[in-house]
């Protein structure tokens, strides 16, 4: 969810944005205070239990996964994102494990997400980023 800038471009019937940052949540509550179709909440992977409470048509995780350096939190966030929807999931993340170099930010950890997705036996489509010089992420579209 982050700063909500991408959300300003979307027209969802209902939206629930989750973030680990209390500041991001409070900023988005203020930014979208006039839109009753948008809700926001704190997300901590180690404490979150969905139990099918959140069951949406589309679950989206953009620019999040490669910012998670803790392996357990990474796996839990991916699992929660995949389980939140019975229909469609969109991930925007790095697909391949990249070699860290001087341009790799310290809060970025690239993983081979396709190995993780293999554990879920899902079919997916990869849409490669047309501007790899701007981002190492690609789209993964999952239709269940």
mmCIF file of C-alpha atoms in Angstrom:
data_model
loop_
_atom_site.group_PDB
_atom_site.id
_atom_site.type_symbol
_atom_site.label_atom_id
_atom_site.label_comp_id
_atom_site.label_asym_id
_atom_site.label_seq_id
_atom_site.Cartn_x
_atom_site.Cartn_y
_atom_site.Cartn_z
ATOM 1 C CA UNK A 1 0.000 0.000 0.000
ATOM 2 C CA UNK A 2 2.779 2.431 0.905
ATOM 3 C CA UNK A 3 2.052 6.068 0.168
ATOM 4 C CA UNK A 4 -1.222 5.374 -1.673
ATOM 5 C CA UNK A 5 -0.119 7.035 -4.908
ATOM 6 C CA UNK A 6 -0.957 3.982 -7.016
ATOM 7 C CA UNK A 7 -4.282 3.713 -5.222
ATOM 8 C CA UNK A 8 -5.252 7.158 -6.534
ATOM 9 C CA UNK A 9 -5.162 5.625 -10.028
ATOM 10 C CA UNK A 10 -7.416 2.682 -9.165
ATOM 11 C CA UNK A 11 -11.184 2.402 -8.994
ATOM 12 C CA UNK A 12 -11.944 -0.538 -6.744
ATOM 13 C CA UNK A 13 -15.454 -1.334 -5.564
ATOM 14 C CA UNK A 14 -13.951 -1.904 -2.101
ATOM 15 C CA UNK A 15 -10.344 -1.752 -1.010
ATOM 16 C CA UNK A 16 -8.460 -2.934 2.051
ATOM 17 C CA UNK A 17 -4.840 -1.814 2.250
ATOM 18 C CA UNK A 18 -2.483 -3.464 4.705
ATOM 19 C CA UNK A 19 0.960 -2.189 5.626
ATOM 20 C CA UNK A 20 3.569 -2.727 8.339
ATOM 21 C CA UNK A 21 4.003 1.023 8.698
ATOM 22 C CA UNK A 22 1.687 2.798 11.114
ATOM 23 C CA UNK A 23 2.685 6.081 9.457
ATOM 24 C CA UNK A 24 1.628 4.783 6.022
ATOM 25 C CA UNK A 25 -1.709 3.638 7.448
ATOM 26 C CA UNK A 26 -2.404 6.990 9.135
ATOM 27 C CA UNK A 27 -1.344 8.946 6.038
ATOM 28 C CA UNK A 28 -3.645 6.892 3.806
ATOM 29 C CA UNK A 29 -6.560 7.171 6.228
ATOM 30 C CA UNK A 30 -6.160 10.947 6.005
ATOM 31 C CA UNK A 31 -5.553 10.942 2.234
ATOM 32 C CA UNK A 32 -8.684 8.899 1.490
ATOM 33 C CA UNK A 33 -10.870 10.106 4.362
ATOM 34 C CA UNK A 34 -13.619 11.103 1.926
ATOM 35 C CA UNK A 35 -13.788 7.629 0.339
ATOM 36 C CA UNK A 36 -15.801 5.139 2.424
ATOM 37 C CA UNK A 37 -14.856 2.315 0.034
ATOM 38 C CA UNK A 38 -11.255 2.335 1.232
ATOM 39 C CA UNK A 39 -10.079 0.845 4.533
ATOM 40 C CA UNK A 40 -6.593 0.437 5.965
ATOM 41 C CA UNK A 41 -4.994 -1.704 8.638
ATOM 42 C CA UNK A 42 -1.688 -2.686 10.147
ATOM 43 C CA UNK A 43 -0.164 -5.948 8.975
ATOM 44 C CA UNK A 44 2.406 -7.879 10.950
ATOM 45 C CA UNK A 45 3.068 -11.284 9.360
ATOM 46 C CA UNK A 46 3.907 -12.999 12.626
ATOM 47 C CA UNK A 47 0.560 -11.974 14.201
ATOM 48 C CA UNK A 48 -1.814 -11.996 11.235
ATOM 49 C CA UNK A 49 -4.282 -14.881 10.969
ATOM 50 C CA UNK A 50 -6.728 -14.660 8.106
ATOM 51 C CA UNK A 51 -8.819 -17.836 8.587
ATOM 52 C CA UNK A 52 -10.774 -16.871 5.438
ATOM 53 C CA UNK A 53 -11.922 -13.604 7.025
ATOM 54 C CA UNK A 54 -10.441 -11.751 4.058
ATOM 55 C CA UNK A 55 -11.645 -13.399 0.865
ATOM 56 C CA UNK A 56 -11.460 -11.042 -2.080
ATOM 57 C CA UNK A 57 -11.652 -11.310 -5.853
ATOM 58 C CA UNK A 58 -8.216 -9.746 -6.290
ATOM 59 C CA UNK A 59 -5.235 -9.702 -3.962
ATOM 60 C CA UNK A 60 -2.357 -7.425 -4.957
ATOM 61 C CA UNK A 61 1.160 -7.224 -3.565
ATOM 62 C CA UNK A 62 3.230 -4.534 -5.296
ATOM 63 C CA UNK A 63 6.842 -3.681 -4.467
ATOM 64 C CA UNK A 64 6.665 -5.451 -1.107
ATOM 65 C CA UNK A 65 8.177 -8.923 -1.161
ATOM 66 C CA UNK A 66 11.745 -7.955 -2.034
ATOM 67 C CA UNK A 67 11.753 -5.490 0.863
ATOM 68 C CA UNK A 68 11.253 -8.316 3.370
ATOM 69 C CA UNK A 69 14.584 -9.633 4.577
ATOM 70 C CA UNK A 70 13.301 -12.069 7.224
ATOM 71 C CA UNK A 71 12.637 -15.472 5.624
ATOM 72 C CA UNK A 72 9.680 -16.385 7.866
ATOM 73 C CA UNK A 73 8.019 -13.004 7.265
ATOM 74 C CA UNK A 74 8.605 -13.375 3.513
ATOM 75 C CA UNK A 75 6.971 -16.799 3.400
ATOM 76 C CA UNK A 76 4.065 -15.680 5.604
ATOM 77 C CA UNK A 77 3.411 -12.521 3.579
ATOM 78 C CA UNK A 78 3.440 -14.486 0.332
ATOM 79 C CA UNK A 79 1.119 -17.097 1.823
ATOM 80 C CA UNK A 80 -1.275 -14.460 3.192
ATOM 81 C CA UNK A 81 -1.352 -12.671 -0.169
ATOM 82 C CA UNK A 82 -2.081 -15.887 -2.053
ATOM 83 C CA UNK A 83 -4.737 -17.058 0.409
ATOM 84 C CA UNK A 84 -6.605 -13.732 0.515
ATOM 85 C CA UNK A 85 -8.180 -14.413 -2.893
ATOM 86 C CA UNK A 86 -9.816 -17.462 -4.410
ATOM 87 C CA UNK A 87 -9.753 -15.862 -7.876
ATOM 88 C CA UNK A 88 -6.845 -13.600 -8.805
ATOM 89 C CA UNK A 89 -3.502 -12.534 -7.361
ATOM 90 C CA UNK A 90 -1.089 -9.977 -8.788
ATOM 91 C CA UNK A 91 2.475 -9.825 -7.542
ATOM 92 C CA UNK A 92 4.982 -7.202 -8.621
ATOM 93 C CA UNK A 93 8.357 -8.362 -7.392
ATOM 94 C CA UNK A 94 11.743 -9.574 -8.521
ATOM 95 C CA UNK A 95 11.530 -13.035 -9.995
ATOM 96 C CA UNK A 96 15.144 -14.124 -10.087
ATOM 97 C CA UNK A 97 17.747 -14.042 -7.376
ATOM 98 C CA UNK A 98 19.996 -11.157 -8.342
ATOM 99 C CA UNK A 99 23.624 -10.841 -7.394
ATOM 100 C CA UNK A 100 23.976 -7.989 -4.927
ATOM 101 C CA UNK A 101 26.080 -5.146 -6.230
ATOM 102 C CA UNK A 102 26.812 -1.544 -5.365
ATOM 103 C CA UNK A 103 23.365 -0.503 -6.655
ATOM 104 C CA UNK A 104 21.491 -3.011 -4.465
ATOM 105 C CA UNK A 105 19.887 -1.198 -1.558
ATOM 106 C CA UNK A 106 20.458 -2.703 1.899
ATOM 107 C CA UNK A 107 16.705 -3.172 2.464
ATOM 108 C CA UNK A 108 16.272 -5.238 -0.707
ATOM 109 C CA UNK A 109 16.578 -9.013 -0.807
ATOM 110 C CA UNK A 110 15.901 -10.690 -4.134
ATOM 111 C CA UNK A 111 14.709 -14.290 -4.077
ATOM 112 C CA UNK A 112 13.761 -16.838 -6.698
ATOM 113 C CA UNK A 113 10.014 -16.475 -6.120
ATOM 114 C CA UNK A 114 9.178 -19.151 -8.684
ATOM 115 C CA UNK A 115 10.629 -21.765 -6.313
ATOM 116 C CA UNK A 116 8.344 -20.475 -3.571
ATOM 117 C CA UNK A 117 5.302 -20.481 -5.879
ATOM 118 C CA UNK A 118 6.033 -24.095 -6.831
ATOM 119 C CA UNK A 119 5.040 -25.043 -3.269
ATOM 120 C CA UNK A 120 1.494 -23.847 -4.016
ATOM 121 C CA UNK A 121 0.974 -25.666 -7.319
ATOM 122 C CA UNK A 122 -0.369 -22.553 -9.044
ATOM 123 C CA UNK A 123 -0.427 -21.609 -12.675
ATOM 124 C CA UNK A 124 0.733 -18.113 -13.445
ATOM 125 C CA UNK A 125 1.755 -15.767 -16.198
ATOM 126 C CA UNK A 126 4.827 -13.565 -16.027
ATOM 127 C CA UNK A 127 4.713 -10.125 -17.579
ATOM 128 C CA UNK A 128 8.238 -8.799 -17.836
ATOM 129 C CA UNK A 129 8.959 -5.222 -16.920
ATOM 130 C CA UNK A 130 9.502 -3.159 -20.048
ATOM 131 C CA UNK A 131 11.919 -0.891 -18.160
ATOM 132 C CA UNK A 132 14.386 -3.126 -16.273
ATOM 133 C CA UNK A 133 16.711 -0.158 -15.872
ATOM 134 C CA UNK A 134 14.105 1.391 -13.548
ATOM 135 C CA UNK A 135 13.031 -1.683 -11.588
ATOM 136 C CA UNK A 136 14.119 -5.284 -11.160
ATOM 137 C CA UNK A 137 10.500 -6.364 -10.617
ATOM 138 C CA UNK A 138 8.102 -8.092 -12.988
ATOM 139 C CA UNK A 139 4.406 -8.900 -12.754
ATOM 140 C CA UNK A 140 3.223 -12.377 -11.855
ATOM 141 C CA UNK A 141 -0.462 -12.875 -12.632
ATOM 142 C CA UNK A 142 -2.129 -15.826 -10.908
ATOM 143 C CA UNK A 143 -5.607 -16.954 -11.880
ATOM 144 C CA UNK A 144 -6.959 -19.621 -9.576
#
